[in-house]
Amino acid sequence: MAWFDWLDEYKLTSIFFAAVIAWLGVFVINRVIHKFFQQTHFIEERKEETIASMVRSFTRYFATIGVIFYALSQYVDNFGRFLAGAGVVGVIVGIGAQSLIRDLLSGTFLIYEKQLHKGDFITVNNTFSGNVEEIGLRFIKIREWSGKLLTISNGEIKQIHNYNIEQMRVIENVVISYRENPEEVLSVLELACEKINEVNQDCLKMDGENCIVEPFSVFGITAINANYHGIEYTITGLVDDAFYWEAGIKARRIIAQTLFDHDIMLAEDTLFIKQAANRLAREKANVPSD
């Protein structure tokens, strides 16, 4: 009896040391990858962080599965024959490994096809938006604007809108009152574009020769009767994806200020003017107001 107790203690001790060795292996591999990317810069930082995140996930899963198999091998005779002949693989698949395999394959394809990187701002399935905080073999973690951390399995991802694929086009639509002269409005918006290009010079997308690819400009009139409110004008500009939100905020501020400085009325003013004109007409006709 003492012999079997010692044997069990020996097995438990060996399993414990196997777990420690696996943990140390994961720690060392992740540390080496981290140091390697710190000292090299042959790929951009976002891709380095993505690769490091995937390596951490892979080594963690591999070490965990390895320790579990080692522990089973300590208590099952001819463990290799057991795996081959006992139908363990079929049992695992039968109890739900399909979803695991689906998540693993989906995660691999997400990285291989370069659909996203760590730090990208994305929208998943037209529902969830946020910055990619971690990419794993089974899950990705997204930090939403509110601060909540969303974890979604890779197999559940059907559609991704990525706002960080080298370039983004800022598109601003401005609906102006019908009472404004279109030629004057276009001139004022062109003046606003000049100011935007000056302020956002560091945000604009550059080509290989360090020339601006597409500066902010007036695209033109994109709707004559936008939502029955007024005439819609559109301004566009191509910016570096890293500065998309910053460039958009600055552009909107400059457009609003420029329109205000030149007394250009927006569509909301048109609704107010129509109500005031109708009320004045009823008063002149001595018709009581509603």
Short mmCIF file of C-alpha atoms in Angstrom, two decimals:
data_model
loop_
_atom_site.label_atom_id
_atom_site.label_comp_id
_atom_site.label_asym_id
_atom_site.label_seq_id
_atom_site.Cartn_x
_atom_site.Cartn_y
_atom_site.Cartn_z
CA MET A 1 0.00 0.00 0.00
CA ALA A 2 2.85 2.34 0.84
CA TRP A 3 4.36 1.55 -2.53
CA PHE A 4 1.19 2.65 -4.34
CA ASP A 5 0.99 5.79 -2.21
CA TRP A 6 4.58 6.62 -3.12
CA LEU A 7 3.82 5.88 -6.77
CA ASP A 8 0.82 8.22 -6.74
CA GLU A 9 2.86 10.88 -5.02
CA TYR A 10 5.59 10.46 -7.61
CA LYS A 11 3.07 10.82 -10.44
CA LEU A 12 1.53 13.91 -8.91
CA THR A 13 4.97 15.41 -8.38
CA SER A 14 5.95 14.70 -11.99
CA ILE A 15 2.72 16.28 -13.22
CA PHE A 16 3.41 19.32 -11.06
CA PHE A 17 6.93 19.68 -12.47
CA ALA A 18 5.60 19.20 -16.00
CA ALA A 19 3.15 22.07 -15.41
CA VAL A 20 5.94 24.26 -14.03
CA ILE A 21 8.19 23.47 -17.01
CA ALA A 22 5.34 24.22 -19.42
CA TRP A 23 4.64 27.54 -17.68
CA LEU A 24 8.34 28.46 -17.80
CA GLY A 25 8.47 27.51 -21.47
CA VAL A 26 5.53 29.77 -22.27
CA PHE A 27 7.07 32.60 -20.26
CA VAL A 28 10.48 32.27 -21.96
CA ILE A 29 9.04 32.05 -25.50
CA ASN A 30 6.82 35.10 -24.98
CA ARG A 31 9.71 37.00 -23.40
CA VAL A 32 12.01 36.19 -26.31
CA ILE A 33 9.37 37.29 -28.84
CA HIS A 34 8.82 40.53 -26.92
CA LYS A 35 12.56 41.30 -26.77
CA PHE A 36 13.00 40.41 -30.43
CA PHE A 37 10.34 42.85 -31.59
CA GLN A 38 11.72 45.55 -29.27
CA GLN A 39 15.12 45.36 -30.97
CA THR A 40 13.92 44.97 -34.57
CA HIS A 41 11.74 47.20 -36.71
CA PHE A 42 11.48 45.40 -40.04
CA ILE A 43 7.65 45.32 -39.77
CA GLU A 44 5.28 47.94 -38.40
CA GLU A 45 4.42 47.98 -34.72
CA ARG A 46 0.79 46.91 -35.10
CA LYS A 47 1.82 43.74 -36.97
CA GLU A 48 4.47 42.99 -34.35
CA GLU A 49 1.88 43.26 -31.57
CA THR A 50 -0.52 41.06 -33.55
CA ILE A 51 2.08 38.34 -34.04
CA ALA A 52 3.09 38.51 -30.38
CA SER A 53 -0.57 38.19 -29.32
CA MET A 54 -1.05 35.12 -31.52
CA VAL A 55 2.16 33.51 -30.21
CA ARG A 56 1.01 34.05 -26.62
CA SER A 57 -2.33 32.44 -27.37
CA PHE A 58 -0.79 29.49 -29.24
CA THR A 59 1.85 28.72 -26.59
CA ARG A 60 -0.76 28.94 -23.80
CA TYR A 61 -3.10 26.48 -25.53
CA PHE A 62 -0.26 24.16 -26.55
CA ALA A 63 1.20 24.06 -23.03
CA THR A 64 -2.19 23.45 -21.41
CA ILE A 65 -3.07 20.59 -23.77
CA GLY A 66 0.43 19.14 -23.37
CA VAL A 67 0.17 19.07 -19.56
CA ILE A 68 -3.29 17.49 -19.71
CA PHE A 69 -2.05 14.73 -22.04
CA TYR A 70 1.00 14.15 -19.87
CA ALA A 71 -1.16 13.84 -16.77
CA LEU A 72 -3.41 11.31 -18.50
CA SER A 73 -0.40 9.34 -19.68
CA GLN A 74 0.70 8.89 -16.05
CA TYR A 75 -2.47 7.00 -15.18
CA VAL A 76 -3.31 5.27 -18.49
CA ASP A 77 -1.20 2.35 -19.70
CA ASN A 78 -0.17 2.52 -23.38
CA PHE A 79 -1.58 6.01 -23.67
CA GLY A 80 -0.63 6.29 -27.33
CA ARG A 81 -2.52 3.12 -28.19
CA PHE A 82 -5.41 4.35 -26.07
CA LEU A 83 -5.66 7.55 -28.12
CA ALA A 84 -5.51 5.65 -31.39
CA GLY A 85 -7.88 2.84 -30.51
CA ALA A 86 -10.32 4.12 -27.94
CA GLY A 87 -11.99 6.59 -30.22
CA VAL A 88 -10.99 9.54 -28.05
CA VAL A 89 -10.83 11.86 -31.04
CA GLY A 90 -14.34 10.90 -32.06
CA VAL A 91 -15.62 11.45 -28.54
CA ILE A 92 -14.03 14.90 -28.36
CA VAL A 93 -15.50 15.92 -31.70
CA GLY A 94 -18.86 14.55 -30.64
CA ILE A 95 -19.06 16.68 -27.48
CA GLY A 96 -18.42 20.01 -29.12
CA ALA A 97 -14.96 20.26 -30.63
CA GLN A 98 -16.57 21.45 -33.86
CA SER A 99 -16.91 24.94 -32.45
CA LEU A 100 -13.32 24.82 -31.18
CA ILE A 101 -11.99 23.85 -34.60
CA ARG A 102 -14.16 26.51 -36.24
CA ASP A 103 -12.81 29.20 -33.90
CA LEU A 104 -9.20 28.11 -34.45
CA LEU A 105 -9.51 28.07 -38.23
CA SER A 106 -11.35 31.41 -38.27
CA GLY A 107 -8.66 33.00 -36.09
CA THR A 108 -5.92 31.66 -38.35
CA PHE A 109 -7.61 33.03 -41.47
CA LEU A 110 -8.20 36.43 -39.83
CA ILE A 111 -4.45 36.82 -39.30
CA TYR A 112 -3.32 35.17 -42.54
CA GLU A 113 -5.60 37.35 -44.66
CA LYS A 114 -4.54 40.47 -42.68
CA GLN A 115 -8.11 41.49 -41.90
CA LEU A 116 -7.12 43.12 -38.62
CA HIS A 117 -4.21 43.88 -36.32
CA LYS A 118 -3.89 44.62 -32.65
CA GLY A 119 -4.87 48.24 -32.00
CA ASP A 120 -7.16 48.56 -35.05
CA PHE A 121 -10.53 50.24 -34.65
CA ILE A 122 -13.13 47.85 -36.08
CA THR A 123 -16.85 47.20 -36.27
CA VAL A 124 -17.85 43.53 -35.96
CA ASN A 125 -21.05 42.22 -37.56
CA ASN A 126 -22.34 45.81 -37.88
CA THR A 127 -23.00 45.67 -34.12
CA PHE A 128 -19.90 46.10 -31.94
CA SER A 129 -17.22 48.78 -32.38
CA GLY A 130 -13.94 49.32 -30.58
CA ASN A 131 -10.18 48.86 -30.57
CA VAL A 132 -8.74 45.37 -30.92
CA GLU A 133 -7.00 44.74 -27.60
CA GLU A 134 -6.03 41.09 -28.00
CA ILE A 135 -6.10 38.52 -30.79
CA GLY A 136 -6.18 34.86 -29.81
CA LEU A 137 -6.62 31.56 -31.58
CA ARG A 138 -10.20 31.29 -30.31
CA PHE A 139 -11.26 34.82 -29.34
CA ILE A 140 -10.60 38.46 -30.04
CA LYS A 141 -11.05 41.11 -27.37
CA ILE A 142 -12.42 44.53 -28.31
CA ARG A 143 -12.33 47.56 -26.03
CA GLU A 144 -15.51 49.54 -26.72
CA TRP A 145 -15.72 53.33 -26.51
CA SER A 146 -17.50 53.07 -23.16
CA GLY A 147 -14.55 51.12 -21.76
CA LYS A 148 -16.28 47.73 -21.76
CA LEU A 149 -14.18 44.80 -22.93
CA LEU A 150 -16.02 42.64 -25.45
CA THR A 151 -14.82 39.06 -26.02
CA ILE A 152 -16.16 37.39 -29.16
CA SER A 153 -15.25 33.98 -30.55
CA ASN A 154 -13.58 34.02 -33.95
CA GLY A 155 -16.20 31.66 -35.37
CA GLU A 156 -18.95 34.19 -34.63
CA ILE A 157 -17.32 36.91 -36.71
CA LYS A 158 -19.13 37.25 -40.03
CA GLN A 159 -18.21 40.79 -41.07
CA ILE A 160 -15.45 43.22 -40.14
CA HIS A 161 -15.23 46.92 -40.93
CA ASN A 162 -11.61 47.92 -40.33
CA TYR A 163 -10.86 51.63 -40.01
CA ASN A 164 -7.08 51.09 -39.96
CA ILE A 165 -6.00 49.67 -43.31
CA GLU A 166 -3.34 52.24 -44.32
CA GLN A 167 -5.77 54.92 -45.50
CA MET A 168 -9.20 56.33 -44.73
CA ARG A 169 -11.32 58.89 -46.56
CA VAL A 170 -12.95 61.54 -44.40
CA ILE A 171 -16.38 62.32 -45.88
CA GLU A 172 -18.35 65.26 -44.49
CA ASN A 173 -21.84 66.07 -45.77
CA VAL A 174 -23.23 69.56 -45.12
CA VAL A 175 -26.90 70.36 -45.79
CA ILE A 176 -27.34 74.06 -46.60
CA SER A 177 -30.49 76.16 -46.82
CA TYR A 178 -32.23 76.55 -50.19
CA ARG A 179 -31.99 80.33 -49.74
CA GLU A 180 -28.21 80.31 -50.09
CA ASN A 181 -26.54 80.90 -53.46
CA PRO A 182 -24.87 77.58 -54.46
CA GLU A 183 -21.91 79.39 -56.04
CA GLU A 184 -21.27 81.32 -52.84
CA VAL A 185 -21.60 78.16 -50.75
CA LEU A 186 -19.11 76.31 -52.94
CA SER A 187 -16.64 79.19 -52.62
CA VAL A 188 -16.96 79.24 -48.83
CA LEU A 189 -16.51 75.45 -48.63
CA GLU A 190 -13.41 75.64 -50.84
CA LEU A 191 -12.02 78.22 -48.42
CA ALA A 192 -12.78 75.81 -45.58
CA CYS A 193 -10.91 73.04 -47.43
CA GLU A 194 -7.82 75.24 -47.70
CA LYS A 195 -7.87 75.75 -43.94
CA ILE A 196 -8.43 72.02 -43.31
CA ASN A 197 -5.45 71.08 -45.50
CA GLU A 198 -3.30 73.57 -43.63
CA VAL A 199 -4.32 72.31 -40.18
CA ASN A 200 -4.35 68.60 -41.14
CA GLN A 201 -1.13 68.64 -43.14
CA ASP A 202 0.46 65.95 -40.96
CA CYS A 203 -2.64 63.75 -41.21
CA LEU A 204 -2.99 63.67 -45.00
CA LYS A 205 -2.09 60.48 -46.86
CA MET A 206 1.24 60.67 -48.68
CA ASP A 207 2.52 58.56 -51.56
CA GLY A 208 5.99 57.08 -52.01
CA GLU A 209 7.37 60.44 -53.16
CA ASN A 210 5.96 62.23 -50.09
CA CYS A 211 3.26 63.98 -52.11
CA ILE A 212 -0.33 64.41 -50.91
CA VAL A 213 -2.53 61.75 -52.51
CA GLU A 214 -5.92 63.43 -52.08
CA PRO A 215 -6.17 66.73 -50.18
CA PHE A 216 -9.47 67.92 -48.74
CA SER A 217 -11.64 69.34 -51.49
CA VAL A 218 -15.29 70.00 -52.33
CA PHE A 219 -16.60 66.88 -54.04
CA GLY A 220 -19.66 68.82 -55.17
CA ILE A 221 -23.43 68.91 -54.69
CA THR A 222 -24.49 65.37 -53.81
CA ALA A 223 -28.23 65.96 -53.24
CA ILE A 224 -30.59 68.70 -54.40
CA ASN A 225 -33.29 67.91 -51.84
CA ALA A 226 -31.56 66.10 -48.97
CA ASN A 227 -34.33 64.72 -46.73
CA TYR A 228 -36.54 67.61 -47.92
CA HIS A 229 -34.42 70.00 -45.89
CA GLY A 230 -31.89 71.60 -48.20
CA ILE A 231 -29.02 71.17 -50.65
CA GLU A 232 -26.30 68.71 -49.64
CA TYR A 233 -22.63 69.48 -50.30
CA THR A 234 -19.85 66.95 -49.72
CA ILE A 235 -16.21 67.47 -48.71
CA THR A 236 -13.70 64.61 -48.88
CA GLY A 237 -10.04 64.07 -48.05
CA LEU A 238 -7.75 61.02 -47.84
CA VAL A 239 -5.86 60.72 -44.56
CA ASP A 240 -3.54 58.29 -42.83
CA ASP A 241 -5.63 55.74 -40.97
CA ALA A 242 -3.86 56.49 -37.67
CA PHE A 243 -5.20 60.08 -37.76
CA TYR A 244 -8.69 59.40 -39.13
CA TRP A 245 -10.70 60.46 -36.07
CA GLU A 246 -8.47 63.42 -35.30
CA ALA A 247 -8.63 64.68 -38.90
CA GLY A 248 -12.42 64.30 -39.01
CA ILE A 249 -12.92 66.29 -35.79
CA LYS A 250 -10.69 69.11 -37.00
CA ALA A 251 -12.41 69.18 -40.40
CA ARG A 252 -15.89 69.46 -38.89
CA ARG A 253 -14.81 72.26 -36.57
CA ILE A 254 -13.29 74.27 -39.43
CA ILE A 255 -16.31 73.72 -41.69
CA ALA A 256 -18.73 74.85 -38.98
CA GLN A 257 -16.66 77.92 -38.11
CA THR A 258 -16.19 78.94 -41.76
CA LEU A 259 -19.92 78.66 -42.50
CA PHE A 260 -20.69 80.72 -39.40
CA ASP A 261 -18.14 83.41 -40.31
CA HIS A 262 -19.75 83.83 -43.75
CA ASP A 263 -23.38 83.74 -42.47
CA ILE A 264 -24.26 80.59 -44.41
CA MET A 265 -27.51 79.09 -43.10
CA LEU A 266 -27.84 75.36 -42.51
CA ALA A 267 -30.98 73.40 -43.30
CA GLU A 268 -32.34 73.63 -39.75
CA ASP A 269 -32.67 77.40 -40.23
CA THR A 270 -34.89 76.76 -43.25
CA LEU A 271 -37.47 74.91 -41.14
CA PHE A 272 -37.60 77.76 -38.64
CA ILE A 273 -38.02 80.36 -41.41
CA LYS A 274 -40.90 78.40 -42.95
CA GLN A 275 -42.70 78.20 -39.60
CA ALA A 276 -42.20 81.91 -38.96
CA ALA A 277 -43.42 82.79 -42.48
CA ASN A 278 -46.56 80.67 -42.08
CA ARG A 279 -47.32 82.25 -38.70
CA LEU A 280 -46.87 85.74 -40.16
CA ALA A 281 -49.16 84.90 -43.08
CA ARG A 282 -51.90 83.69 -40.71
CA GLU A 283 -51.63 86.85 -38.63
CA LYS A 284 -52.02 89.04 -41.70
CA ALA A 285 -55.08 87.07 -42.76
CA ASN A 286 -56.51 87.32 -39.21
CA VAL A 287 -56.56 83.52 -38.97
CA PRO A 288 -56.07 82.29 -35.40
CA SER A 289 -52.94 80.20 -34.94
CA ASP A 290 -53.16 76.57 -33.93
#
